[in-house]
Short mmCIF file of C-alpha atoms and ligand atoms in Angstrom, two decimals:
data_model
loop_
_atom_site.label_atom_id
_atom_site.label_comp_id
_atom_site.label_asym_id
_atom_site.label_seq_id
_atom_site.Cartn_x
_atom_site.Cartn_y
_atom_site.Cartn_z
CA MET A 1 109.36 82.71 4.37
CA MET A 2 109.75 80.14 7.15
CA LEU A 3 110.86 82.39 10.01
CA GLN A 4 111.05 86.11 10.51
CA VAL A 5 112.71 87.42 13.65
CA MET A 6 111.88 91.08 14.13
CA ASP A 7 113.58 93.32 16.64
CA LEU A 8 113.97 90.59 19.20
CA SER A 9 115.39 91.53 22.60
CA LYS A 10 115.76 89.56 25.77
CA VAL A 11 116.55 91.19 29.10
CA PHE A 12 116.90 89.07 32.22
CA LEU A 13 115.67 90.86 35.30
CA LEU A 14 117.31 89.23 38.31
CA HIS A 15 115.20 89.99 41.35
CA LEU A 16 117.51 88.12 43.71
CA LEU A 17 120.31 90.49 42.72
CA GLY A 18 118.34 93.61 43.57
CA GLY A 19 116.71 93.93 40.16
CA LYS A 20 119.91 93.67 38.16
CA GLU A 21 119.36 93.63 34.38
CA ILE A 22 121.33 91.42 32.04
CA ARG A 23 121.10 91.84 28.30
CA GLY A 24 120.73 88.47 26.58
CA CYS A 25 120.30 89.81 23.06
CA GLU A 26 119.27 93.13 21.62
CA ASN A 27 117.26 94.17 18.54
CA VAL A 28 117.91 91.02 16.58
CA SER A 29 116.31 90.76 13.12
CA PHE A 30 116.74 88.15 10.42
CA ASN A 31 114.79 86.00 7.98
CA VAL A 32 115.12 82.35 7.10
CA ASP A 33 113.53 80.73 4.07
CA GLU A 34 112.49 77.19 3.54
CA GLY A 35 115.55 74.94 3.21
CA GLU A 36 117.90 77.72 4.19
CA PHE A 37 120.72 77.46 6.72
CA LEU A 38 121.47 80.57 8.77
CA LEU A 39 124.71 80.51 10.73
CA ILE A 40 124.87 82.70 13.85
CA LYS A 41 128.33 83.97 14.76
CA GLY A 42 129.56 86.04 17.68
CA PRO A 43 131.85 86.07 20.68
CA SER A 44 131.09 84.18 23.86
CA GLY A 45 128.27 85.82 25.81
CA SER A 46 127.02 87.80 22.84
CA GLY A 47 123.59 86.18 22.94
CA LYS A 48 123.70 83.39 20.38
CA SER A 49 122.12 80.77 22.63
CA THR A 50 119.65 83.32 23.89
CA ILE A 51 118.31 83.89 20.38
CA LEU A 52 117.83 80.15 19.81
CA LYS A 53 116.17 79.70 23.19
CA CYS A 54 113.79 82.57 22.52
CA ILE A 55 112.76 80.97 19.23
CA TYR A 56 112.19 77.65 21.03
CA ARG A 57 110.46 79.54 23.85
CA SER A 58 112.72 78.20 26.57
CA TYR A 59 113.17 81.91 27.18
CA LEU A 60 110.32 84.41 27.03
CA PRO A 61 111.26 87.25 24.67
CA THR A 62 111.13 90.68 26.30
CA LYS A 63 110.43 92.51 23.08
CA GLY A 64 109.98 91.80 19.38
CA ASP A 65 108.24 89.21 17.21
CA ILE A 66 109.17 85.77 15.99
CA LEU A 67 106.91 85.02 13.07
CA TYR A 68 106.89 81.39 12.08
CA HIS A 69 105.03 79.92 9.18
CA SER A 70 103.59 76.79 10.71
CA LYS A 71 102.16 73.88 8.79
CA LYS A 72 99.69 73.19 11.55
CA PHE A 73 98.57 76.68 12.56
CA GLY A 74 99.55 78.97 9.69
CA LYS A 75 101.43 82.13 10.56
CA VAL A 76 102.07 82.41 14.32
CA ASN A 77 104.14 84.61 16.58
CA LEU A 78 106.32 82.30 18.67
CA ALA A 79 106.85 85.13 21.12
CA SER A 80 103.19 85.22 22.08
CA ILE A 81 101.26 82.06 21.20
CA SER A 82 99.97 79.85 23.99
CA ASP A 83 102.24 77.36 25.74
CA ARG A 84 100.02 74.60 24.43
CA MET A 85 100.63 75.62 20.82
CA VAL A 86 104.36 75.72 21.46
CA ILE A 87 104.19 72.16 22.79
CA GLU A 88 102.41 71.03 19.63
CA LEU A 89 104.95 72.75 17.41
CA ARG A 90 107.87 71.29 19.35
CA ARG A 91 106.41 67.82 18.81
CA SER A 92 105.87 68.09 15.15
CA GLU A 93 107.68 71.03 13.53
CA ILE A 94 110.45 72.62 15.57
CA GLY A 95 113.52 70.73 16.74
CA TYR A 96 116.21 71.96 19.09
CA VAL A 97 119.61 70.51 19.88
CA SER A 98 121.62 71.92 22.72
CA GLN A 99 125.11 71.12 23.74
CA PHE A 100 123.85 69.21 26.74
CA LEU A 101 121.57 66.26 27.04
CA ASN A 102 118.56 67.46 28.92
CA VAL A 103 116.41 64.44 29.37
CA ILE A 104 114.90 62.25 31.99
CA PRO A 105 117.24 59.90 33.82
CA ARG A 106 116.55 56.17 33.59
CA VAL A 107 114.95 56.26 30.18
CA PRO A 108 116.86 54.18 27.63
CA ALA A 109 118.48 55.95 24.67
CA LEU A 110 116.09 54.53 22.11
CA GLU A 111 113.03 55.58 24.12
CA ILE A 112 114.37 59.12 24.44
CA VAL A 113 114.80 59.31 20.71
CA LEU A 114 111.39 57.99 19.75
CA GLU A 115 109.38 59.78 22.43
CA PRO A 116 108.46 62.80 20.29
CA LEU A 117 107.04 60.46 17.63
CA ILE A 118 104.92 58.56 20.13
CA GLN A 119 103.56 61.80 21.56
CA ASN A 120 102.49 62.74 18.08
CA HIS A 121 100.23 59.68 18.10
CA SER A 122 100.77 59.61 14.38
CA ILE A 123 102.71 56.38 14.28
CA LEU A 124 102.87 52.85 15.65
CA LYS A 125 105.47 52.11 18.28
CA ARG A 126 107.05 49.44 16.08
CA GLU A 127 107.45 51.88 13.21
CA ALA A 128 108.84 54.55 15.55
CA ARG A 129 111.38 52.09 16.95
CA LYS A 130 112.57 51.28 13.50
CA ARG A 131 113.10 54.92 12.60
CA ALA A 132 114.90 55.60 15.86
CA GLU A 133 117.19 52.62 15.31
CA GLU A 134 118.04 53.74 11.78
CA LEU A 135 118.85 57.22 12.97
CA LEU A 136 121.05 56.03 15.82
CA GLU A 137 122.85 53.66 13.49
CA ARG A 138 123.41 56.44 11.03
CA LEU A 139 124.94 58.47 13.87
CA ASN A 140 127.35 55.63 14.71
CA ILE A 141 125.83 54.83 18.09
CA PRO A 142 126.76 51.21 18.92
CA ARG A 143 123.78 48.89 19.10
CA GLN A 144 124.49 47.77 22.63
CA LEU A 145 123.86 51.35 23.80
CA PHE A 146 120.33 51.51 22.39
CA ASP A 147 118.78 50.14 25.56
CA ALA A 148 121.24 51.72 28.01
CA TYR A 149 120.69 54.93 29.99
CA PRO A 150 122.38 57.99 28.40
CA ALA A 151 123.26 59.47 31.80
CA THR A 152 126.45 57.42 31.66
CA PHE A 153 127.21 58.05 27.97
CA SER A 154 130.18 60.08 26.78
CA GLY A 155 129.60 63.73 25.88
CA GLY A 156 129.75 62.91 22.18
CA GLU A 157 127.29 60.04 22.49
CA GLN A 158 124.84 62.17 24.47
CA GLN A 159 125.08 64.86 21.86
CA ARG A 160 124.22 62.41 19.11
CA ILE A 161 121.24 61.12 21.13
CA ASN A 162 120.07 64.72 21.29
CA ILE A 163 120.48 65.14 17.54
CA ALA A 164 118.56 61.93 16.84
CA ARG A 165 115.71 63.07 19.11
CA ALA A 166 115.49 66.40 17.33
CA LEU A 167 115.54 64.85 13.88
CA ILE A 168 113.16 61.96 14.38
CA SER A 169 109.99 63.87 13.61
CA ASN A 170 111.43 65.54 10.51
CA PRO A 171 111.25 69.10 11.82
CA ARG A 172 110.61 71.96 9.43
CA LEU A 173 112.73 74.24 11.56
CA LEU A 174 115.84 73.02 13.33
CA LEU A 175 117.66 75.05 16.00
CA LEU A 176 121.20 73.95 16.69
CA ASP A 177 123.29 75.23 19.58
CA GLU A 178 126.81 73.87 19.13
CA PRO A 179 125.56 70.40 18.25
CA THR A 180 128.99 69.12 17.33
CA SER A 181 131.05 70.62 20.15
CA SER A 182 131.87 67.25 21.75
CA LEU A 183 132.18 65.24 18.55
CA ASP A 184 135.32 63.91 16.89
CA GLU A 185 136.06 64.63 13.23
CA ARG A 186 134.41 61.54 11.86
CA ASN A 187 131.20 62.05 13.80
CA THR A 188 131.13 65.76 13.02
CA ALA A 189 131.33 64.83 9.35
CA THR A 190 128.47 62.34 9.73
CA VAL A 191 126.27 64.93 11.45
CA ILE A 192 126.99 67.53 8.83
CA GLU A 193 126.19 65.07 6.07
CA LEU A 194 122.86 64.37 7.76
CA LEU A 195 122.11 68.09 8.18
CA LYS A 196 122.81 68.71 4.48
CA GLU A 197 120.34 65.98 3.59
CA ILE A 198 117.50 67.34 5.65
CA LYS A 199 118.24 70.84 4.43
CA ASN A 200 117.89 69.59 0.88
CA GLN A 201 114.54 68.12 1.87
CA GLY A 202 113.41 71.61 2.87
CA THR A 203 114.19 71.89 6.57
CA SER A 204 115.33 75.35 7.63
CA ILE A 205 118.27 75.42 10.02
CA ILE A 206 119.50 78.08 12.40
CA GLY A 207 122.76 77.12 13.99
CA VAL A 208 125.60 78.12 16.24
CA PHE A 209 128.81 76.12 15.76
CA HIS A 210 131.99 76.39 17.81
CA ASP A 211 134.01 75.69 14.71
CA HIS A 212 132.31 77.52 11.87
CA GLN A 213 134.87 76.57 9.27
CA THR A 214 133.33 73.11 8.97
CA VAL A 215 129.82 74.38 8.27
CA MET A 216 130.58 77.64 6.49
CA PRO A 217 130.52 75.99 3.06
CA PHE A 218 126.91 75.00 3.42
CA ALA A 219 125.58 78.11 5.19
CA ASP A 220 123.31 80.28 3.04
CA LYS A 221 123.46 83.28 5.35
CA ILE A 222 125.47 84.49 8.29
CA PHE A 223 124.16 86.57 11.13
CA SER A 224 126.95 88.16 13.14
CA ILE A 225 126.48 89.69 16.55
CA MET B 1 93.22 71.90 20.31
CA GLU B 2 90.63 72.43 22.99
CA PRO B 3 91.17 71.65 26.65
CA LEU B 4 89.71 68.63 28.36
CA LEU B 5 89.10 70.55 31.54
CA ARG B 6 88.66 74.24 32.13
CA VAL B 7 89.00 75.69 35.61
CA GLU B 8 88.03 79.30 36.21
CA ASN B 9 88.48 81.53 39.21
CA LEU B 10 88.56 78.88 41.89
CA THR B 11 88.43 80.56 45.26
CA VAL B 12 88.47 78.79 48.60
CA PHE B 13 88.05 80.42 52.01
CA PHE B 14 88.55 78.54 55.22
CA GLY B 15 86.78 80.71 57.78
CA LYS B 16 83.93 83.11 58.06
CA GLU B 17 85.15 85.59 55.41
CA CYS B 18 85.06 89.39 55.61
CA ASN B 19 85.66 92.10 53.07
CA HIS B 20 89.31 92.49 54.02
CA CYS B 21 90.16 88.88 53.21
CA LEU B 22 91.34 89.44 49.63
CA LYS B 23 93.13 92.71 50.30
CA THR B 24 95.17 91.45 53.22
CA THR B 25 96.34 88.16 51.71
CA GLY B 26 98.39 86.97 48.74
CA PRO B 27 101.99 86.98 47.55
CA LYS B 28 102.44 90.72 48.07
CA MET B 29 101.14 90.52 51.63
CA GLU B 30 103.18 87.34 52.18
CA THR B 31 100.39 85.57 54.01
CA ASN B 32 97.20 83.68 53.27
CA ARG B 33 95.57 84.61 56.58
CA CYS B 34 93.23 87.59 56.65
CA ARG B 35 94.48 90.17 59.11
CA ALA B 36 90.98 91.26 60.05
CA CYS B 37 89.12 87.99 60.54
CA GLY B 38 91.74 85.24 60.48
CA THR B 39 90.18 83.44 57.51
CA ILE B 40 92.59 81.46 55.36
CA VAL B 41 92.36 82.28 51.67
CA ALA B 42 93.64 78.95 50.39
CA CYS B 43 93.04 79.65 46.71
CA GLN B 44 92.06 82.80 44.96
CA ASP B 45 91.06 83.18 41.32
CA VAL B 46 92.94 80.10 40.21
CA SER B 47 92.30 79.47 36.51
CA PHE B 48 93.86 77.06 34.06
CA ASP B 49 93.14 74.66 31.22
CA LEU B 50 94.17 71.02 31.18
CA PHE B 51 94.47 69.33 27.81
CA GLU B 52 93.89 65.74 26.85
CA GLY B 53 96.88 63.56 27.76
CA GLU B 54 98.69 66.52 29.29
CA SER B 55 100.51 66.54 32.61
CA LEU B 56 100.39 69.87 34.37
CA GLY B 57 102.61 70.55 37.36
CA ILE B 58 101.66 72.71 40.34
CA VAL B 59 104.57 73.82 42.49
CA GLY B 60 104.88 76.04 45.52
CA GLU B 61 105.81 75.81 49.17
CA SER B 62 103.54 74.33 51.78
CA GLY B 63 100.53 76.53 52.38
CA SER B 64 100.48 77.82 48.83
CA GLY B 65 97.17 76.07 48.14
CA LYS B 66 98.30 73.15 46.03
CA SER B 67 96.54 70.42 47.92
CA THR B 68 93.43 72.52 48.33
CA LEU B 69 93.33 72.82 44.59
CA ILE B 70 93.56 69.05 44.13
CA ASN B 71 90.82 68.52 46.70
CA VAL B 72 88.54 70.97 44.92
CA LEU B 73 89.01 69.17 41.62
CA HIS B 74 88.32 65.89 43.43
CA PHE B 75 85.04 67.39 44.75
CA LYS B 76 86.18 67.01 48.33
CA THR B 77 86.48 70.71 49.14
CA PRO B 78 83.79 73.17 48.09
CA ALA B 79 84.91 76.26 46.18
CA LYS B 80 83.64 79.31 44.34
CA GLY B 81 84.34 79.53 40.65
CA SER B 82 83.80 76.98 37.94
CA MET B 83 85.10 73.79 36.48
CA PHE B 84 83.95 72.45 33.12
CA ILE B 85 84.73 69.29 31.26
CA ARG B 86 84.18 68.89 27.56
CA SER B 87 80.84 67.13 27.15
CA GLU B 88 82.25 64.47 24.84
CA PHE B 89 84.37 63.20 27.73
CA LEU B 90 81.42 62.75 30.09
CA PRO B 91 80.61 59.10 30.75
CA SER B 92 77.58 58.24 28.63
CA SER B 93 75.43 57.42 31.67
CA LEU B 94 75.94 60.96 32.95
CA LYS B 95 75.72 62.93 29.71
CA ALA B 96 72.03 63.60 30.03
CA PHE B 97 72.48 65.09 33.50
CA LEU B 98 75.73 66.93 33.18
CA SER B 99 75.83 68.38 29.66
CA ASN B 100 75.15 72.04 29.43
CA HIS B 101 72.07 72.20 27.26
CA ARG B 102 72.59 75.72 26.05
CA ASP B 103 76.23 75.25 25.13
CA GLY B 104 76.54 71.52 24.43
CA TYR B 105 80.28 71.75 24.05
CA TRP B 106 81.08 72.14 27.75
CA SER B 107 79.47 70.43 30.71
CA LYS B 108 77.58 72.24 33.41
CA ASN B 109 79.67 73.87 36.12
CA LEU B 110 80.83 70.75 37.91
CA LEU B 111 81.31 72.62 41.17
CA SER B 112 77.57 73.09 41.49
CA ILE B 113 76.19 69.68 40.45
CA SER B 114 74.59 67.42 43.09
CA PRO B 115 76.79 65.48 45.51
CA TYR B 116 75.43 62.29 43.96
CA HIS B 117 76.55 63.28 40.48
CA LYS B 118 79.90 64.48 41.80
CA LYS B 119 80.48 61.09 43.35
CA ARG B 120 79.54 59.25 40.18
CA LEU B 121 81.68 61.50 37.98
CA ARG B 122 84.60 61.18 40.35
CA GLU B 123 84.33 57.40 40.29
CA ALA B 124 84.08 57.33 36.52
CA ILE B 125 86.81 59.71 35.39
CA MET B 126 89.21 60.45 38.27
CA GLY B 127 91.93 58.68 40.16
CA ILE B 128 93.84 60.18 43.04
CA VAL B 129 97.11 59.33 44.79
CA TYR B 130 98.02 61.00 48.08
CA GLN B 131 101.31 61.54 49.85
CA GLN B 132 100.00 59.52 52.79
CA PRO B 133 99.01 56.00 51.73
CA SER B 134 96.52 55.85 54.62
CA LEU B 135 94.43 58.56 52.87
CA GLY B 136 94.07 56.55 49.70
CA LEU B 137 94.09 53.02 51.04
CA ARG B 138 92.47 51.01 53.79
CA MET B 139 95.63 49.84 55.45
CA GLU B 140 94.11 46.76 57.13
CA VAL B 141 92.25 45.50 54.05
CA SER B 142 94.32 43.40 51.63
CA ALA B 143 95.91 45.14 48.64
CA GLY B 144 93.63 43.19 46.33
CA GLY B 145 90.65 44.01 48.55
CA ASN B 146 91.37 47.70 48.23
CA ILE B 147 90.99 47.40 44.48
CA ILE B 148 88.04 45.05 44.61
CA GLU B 149 86.17 47.59 46.79
CA ARG B 150 86.22 50.05 43.90
CA LEU B 151 85.02 47.35 41.50
CA LEU B 152 82.18 46.43 43.87
CA ASP B 153 81.17 50.11 44.04
CA ALA B 154 81.00 50.10 40.27
CA GLY B 155 78.67 47.10 40.27
CA TRP B 156 81.06 44.24 39.65
CA ARG B 157 79.96 41.00 41.37
CA HIS B 158 81.94 38.07 39.97
CA VAL B 159 84.68 37.30 42.50
CA GLY B 160 86.98 35.52 40.06
CA LEU B 161 86.87 38.37 37.55
CA MET B 162 87.46 40.93 40.25
CA ARG B 163 90.50 39.05 41.54
CA THR B 164 91.88 38.75 38.02
CA LYS B 165 91.43 42.48 37.42
CA ALA B 166 93.05 43.33 40.77
CA SER B 167 96.04 41.14 40.09
CA GLU B 168 96.44 42.60 36.61
CA LEU B 169 96.48 46.13 38.00
CA LEU B 170 98.92 45.25 40.78
CA ASN B 171 101.13 43.62 38.22
CA LYS B 172 101.08 46.77 36.11
CA THR B 173 102.17 48.83 39.08
CA GLU B 174 104.93 46.36 39.95
CA VAL B 175 103.35 44.98 43.12
CA PRO B 176 103.95 41.23 43.10
CA PRO B 177 100.48 39.72 42.61
CA GLU B 178 101.30 36.93 45.06
CA ARG B 179 101.21 39.59 47.77
CA MET B 180 97.71 40.79 46.93
CA ASP B 181 96.20 39.16 49.98
CA GLU B 182 98.44 41.05 52.37
CA PRO B 183 97.35 44.42 53.78
CA PRO B 184 99.26 47.56 52.68
CA ARG B 185 100.16 48.11 56.35
CA VAL B 186 102.94 45.54 56.00
CA PHE B 187 104.32 46.97 52.72
CA SER B 188 107.22 49.38 52.23
CA GLY B 189 106.44 53.01 51.49
CA GLY B 190 107.19 52.68 47.80
CA MET B 191 105.00 49.60 47.50
CA GLN B 192 102.13 51.32 49.32
CA GLN B 193 102.34 54.12 46.74
CA ARG B 194 102.22 51.53 43.96
CA VAL B 195 99.06 49.98 45.46
CA GLN B 196 97.54 53.46 45.65
CA ILE B 197 98.38 53.98 41.99
CA ALA B 198 96.82 50.63 41.05
CA LYS B 199 93.68 51.60 42.98
CA ALA B 200 93.56 54.99 41.21
CA LEU B 201 93.71 53.28 37.82
CA VAL B 202 90.82 50.84 38.43
CA HIS B 203 88.44 52.62 36.06
CA THR B 204 91.12 53.81 33.61
CA PRO B 205 90.70 57.44 34.62
CA LEU B 206 90.70 60.37 32.28
CA LEU B 207 92.31 62.47 34.99
CA LEU B 208 94.88 61.36 37.54
CA LEU B 209 95.46 63.65 40.52
CA LEU B 210 98.83 63.24 42.24
CA ASP B 211 99.44 65.00 45.53
CA GLU B 212 103.11 64.84 46.59
CA VAL B 213 103.24 61.16 45.73
CA THR B 214 106.98 60.75 46.16
CA THR B 215 107.49 63.02 49.15
CA GLY B 216 109.12 61.21 52.04
CA LEU B 217 110.33 58.21 50.03
CA ASP B 218 114.00 57.30 49.66
CA LEU B 219 115.56 58.78 46.54
CA SER B 220 115.91 55.47 44.69
CA VAL B 221 112.31 54.56 45.57
CA GLN B 222 111.12 57.98 44.38
CA ALA B 223 112.87 57.38 41.08
CA ARG B 224 111.11 54.08 40.61
CA VAL B 225 107.69 55.50 41.39
CA LEU B 226 108.27 58.40 38.94
CA ASP B 227 109.36 55.96 36.24
CA LEU B 228 106.25 53.90 36.85
CA ILE B 229 103.99 56.94 36.54
CA ARG B 230 105.70 58.02 33.33
CA ASN B 231 105.30 54.60 31.81
CA LEU B 232 101.67 54.25 32.87
CA LYS B 233 100.91 57.63 31.42
CA ASN B 234 102.44 56.65 28.10
CA GLU B 235 100.40 53.46 28.13
CA PHE B 236 97.03 54.82 29.27
CA GLY B 237 97.22 58.39 27.99
CA PHE B 238 95.41 60.00 30.97
CA SER B 239 95.87 63.66 31.87
CA MET B 240 97.59 64.40 35.15
CA LEU B 241 97.69 67.17 37.68
CA VAL B 242 100.96 66.78 39.57
CA VAL B 243 101.27 68.68 42.82
CA SER B 244 104.70 68.78 44.35
CA HIS B 245 106.99 71.05 46.27
CA ASP B 246 109.87 69.20 44.64
CA LEU B 247 110.66 70.90 41.34
CA ASN B 248 112.48 67.81 40.08
CA VAL B 249 109.29 65.78 40.12
CA VAL B 250 107.53 68.31 37.97
CA LYS B 251 110.53 68.59 35.67
CA ILE B 252 110.41 64.86 35.03
CA LEU B 253 106.66 64.49 34.63
CA CYS B 254 105.21 67.74 33.30
CA GLU B 255 105.28 69.81 30.13
CA ARG B 256 103.63 72.82 31.70
CA THR B 257 104.01 74.18 35.21
CA ILE B 258 102.03 76.53 37.40
CA VAL B 259 103.72 78.24 40.35
CA MET B 260 101.54 79.10 43.32
CA ARG B 261 102.15 81.23 46.34
CA TYR B 262 99.77 82.09 49.15
CA GLY B 263 96.80 80.82 47.19
CA ARG B 264 97.54 82.67 43.94
CA ILE B 265 99.11 81.66 40.68
CA VAL B 266 102.24 83.78 40.34
CA GLU B 267 103.59 82.25 37.13
CA ALA B 268 102.63 79.66 34.55
CA GLY B 269 104.55 78.45 31.54
CA LEU B 270 106.34 75.67 29.75
CA THR B 271 108.26 73.70 32.33
CA ASP B 272 111.64 74.27 30.70
CA GLN B 273 110.90 78.00 30.46
CA VAL B 274 109.81 78.27 34.08
CA PHE B 275 113.12 76.67 35.10
CA ALA B 276 115.44 78.37 32.62
CA ASP B 277 113.86 81.80 32.58
CA PRO B 278 111.72 82.31 35.68
CA ILE B 279 110.08 85.71 35.56
CA HIS B 280 108.37 86.20 38.93
CA PRO B 281 110.65 87.00 41.88
CA TYR B 282 109.24 84.07 43.84
CA THR B 283 109.86 81.63 40.99
CA GLN B 284 113.41 82.91 40.73
CA LEU B 285 113.88 82.19 44.42
CA LEU B 286 112.32 78.75 44.08
CA VAL B 287 114.54 77.81 41.16
CA ALA B 288 117.66 79.24 42.80
CA SER B 289 117.08 77.26 45.99
CA ARG B 290 116.51 74.00 44.20
CA LEU B 291 118.92 71.29 45.33
N1 ATP C 301 118.80 82.22 31.99
C1 ATP C 301 119.58 83.32 32.10
N2 ATP C 301 119.49 84.14 33.18
C2 ATP C 301 120.26 85.22 33.29
N3 ATP C 301 121.16 85.63 32.35
C3 ATP C 301 121.31 84.85 31.25
C4 ATP C 301 120.55 83.65 31.08
N4 ATP C 301 120.91 83.06 29.88
C5 ATP C 301 121.86 83.89 29.35
N5 ATP C 301 122.10 84.95 30.15
C6 ATP C 301 123.06 86.02 29.90
O1 ATP C 301 122.79 86.57 28.59
C7 ATP C 301 123.99 86.89 27.89
C8 ATP C 301 124.06 86.10 26.55
O2 ATP C 301 124.24 84.71 26.83
P1 ATP C 301 124.23 83.53 25.75
O3 ATP C 301 124.26 82.24 26.48
O4 ATP C 301 123.11 83.78 24.80
O5 ATP C 301 125.63 83.77 25.02
P2 ATP C 301 126.31 82.96 23.79
O6 ATP C 301 126.53 83.94 22.69
O7 ATP C 301 125.54 81.75 23.46
O8 ATP C 301 127.72 82.58 24.45
P3 ATP C 301 128.68 81.27 24.26
O9 ATP C 301 129.37 81.47 22.95
O10 ATP C 301 129.61 81.41 25.45
O11 ATP C 301 127.80 80.08 24.31
C9 ATP C 301 125.12 86.51 28.86
O12 ATP C 301 125.49 87.68 29.57
C10 ATP C 301 124.49 85.51 29.80
O13 ATP C 301 125.17 85.49 31.04
MG1 MG C 302 125.95 79.59 23.76
ZN1 ZN C 303 88.78 88.51 56.44
#
């Protein structure tokens, strides 16, 4: 078992609104095996992104456990391990792609993509560059954009930069929040091809897709909210 | 995965101190001034770990104790509590004096070593950059001279070598080396900050302390200084403590963030979590009022 989400709930307590409570997600449980793809479905506002963010620890779960079988640390509960351990896991094992590019301005595309590898210290910069270039090429990013700043890129280009950054360190667990929402058909097909490949290599994927028809054929499980 | 630096229960009083000080101050009381005796409780029970190569952000409004904290770590302000560094990171010339002989793994409590050892340790492993260039630089001495001073302190004597080193460092921080004989007084704000950074890097520090280093600079100049710091950190691999009231600075530079208010830590977490899912009411206010 790669990941076991048990009774996960997230409640946002908004102090500025007089202590108003907003339910992000409630009593969510599911399992994901190695190399499995779990598709999350549900209406807008039902908590799909919240679940992914809790697993990535961008949100602090209010209740429940997120047991992850880590290569580095063995079995850990992502809901309660130290921030430092989460940082290590994000660098080497857990990737996350959101709809929006959330990176530092004025860092060239290629640098953004290879940064996680460099932070791992496991690899020479030259080697990392090569891998980043291959990945960007695979994702149809024109070469002349490699050294440009993604702030001015199109939505679809930014999204592919995000995907490349998440994939560069060969994550064991990949969290996808509408990673193809701004892509055209051709690029969507390229991304899905790439996802199938890494899934076959054993990466577990949990994903939310705006258009599930395209990914349904390769989903192993569906979690509906 | 052990920390490089461990800070435990730092507490700093400015004033004569009475037994109402702790009860009448803090986030709940919305003040850091003791109602009974007027003492300022600048930091209370501040604890955190700093890992190798990590950048840790400290945010909070003015008066929350951020700069006090930096000054304690820099051995400029005395404090109660403790601060340990992993022995293996002690400079070899100081190991014999500063290792903890019972433990071996951690150093002695650095807050209670002699002023002489504090000074030597500071010189060997720390660099600091202040908001005000005049605190970090001698404004009338040439930019190169500011750097050479630190080399002289460390025992360097060969003028040619010192000048070469100074010009290398200025070059790294994007200060044109041909201007190294001019005093920082005549430089722009952004350039003064870059000279400060060069001076802080003289002994390739293990720990870089940054106190509001971009506050008061034009936005485009801020951006350049932040880029420079990011790049230098990637190159040198030092750990950083980044104090700022500007959340954007911390967002760009730091993986973890501590939020302080009236001398206490009210929240600590992964930077993206602190911004996306702030838990403490004060953090929620801080994030909501961000530009
Ligand atoms: N950081 C936050 N602070 C407060 N409330 C939040 C936060 N993030 C999400 N919520 C709330 O939690 C609920 C679930 O939101 P979430 O973004 O998970 O929905 P979703 O299923 O991904 O929707 P969509 O399909 O529109 O992307 C919503 O009511 C949302 O407003
Ligand atoms: Mg969503
Ligand atoms: Zn008092």
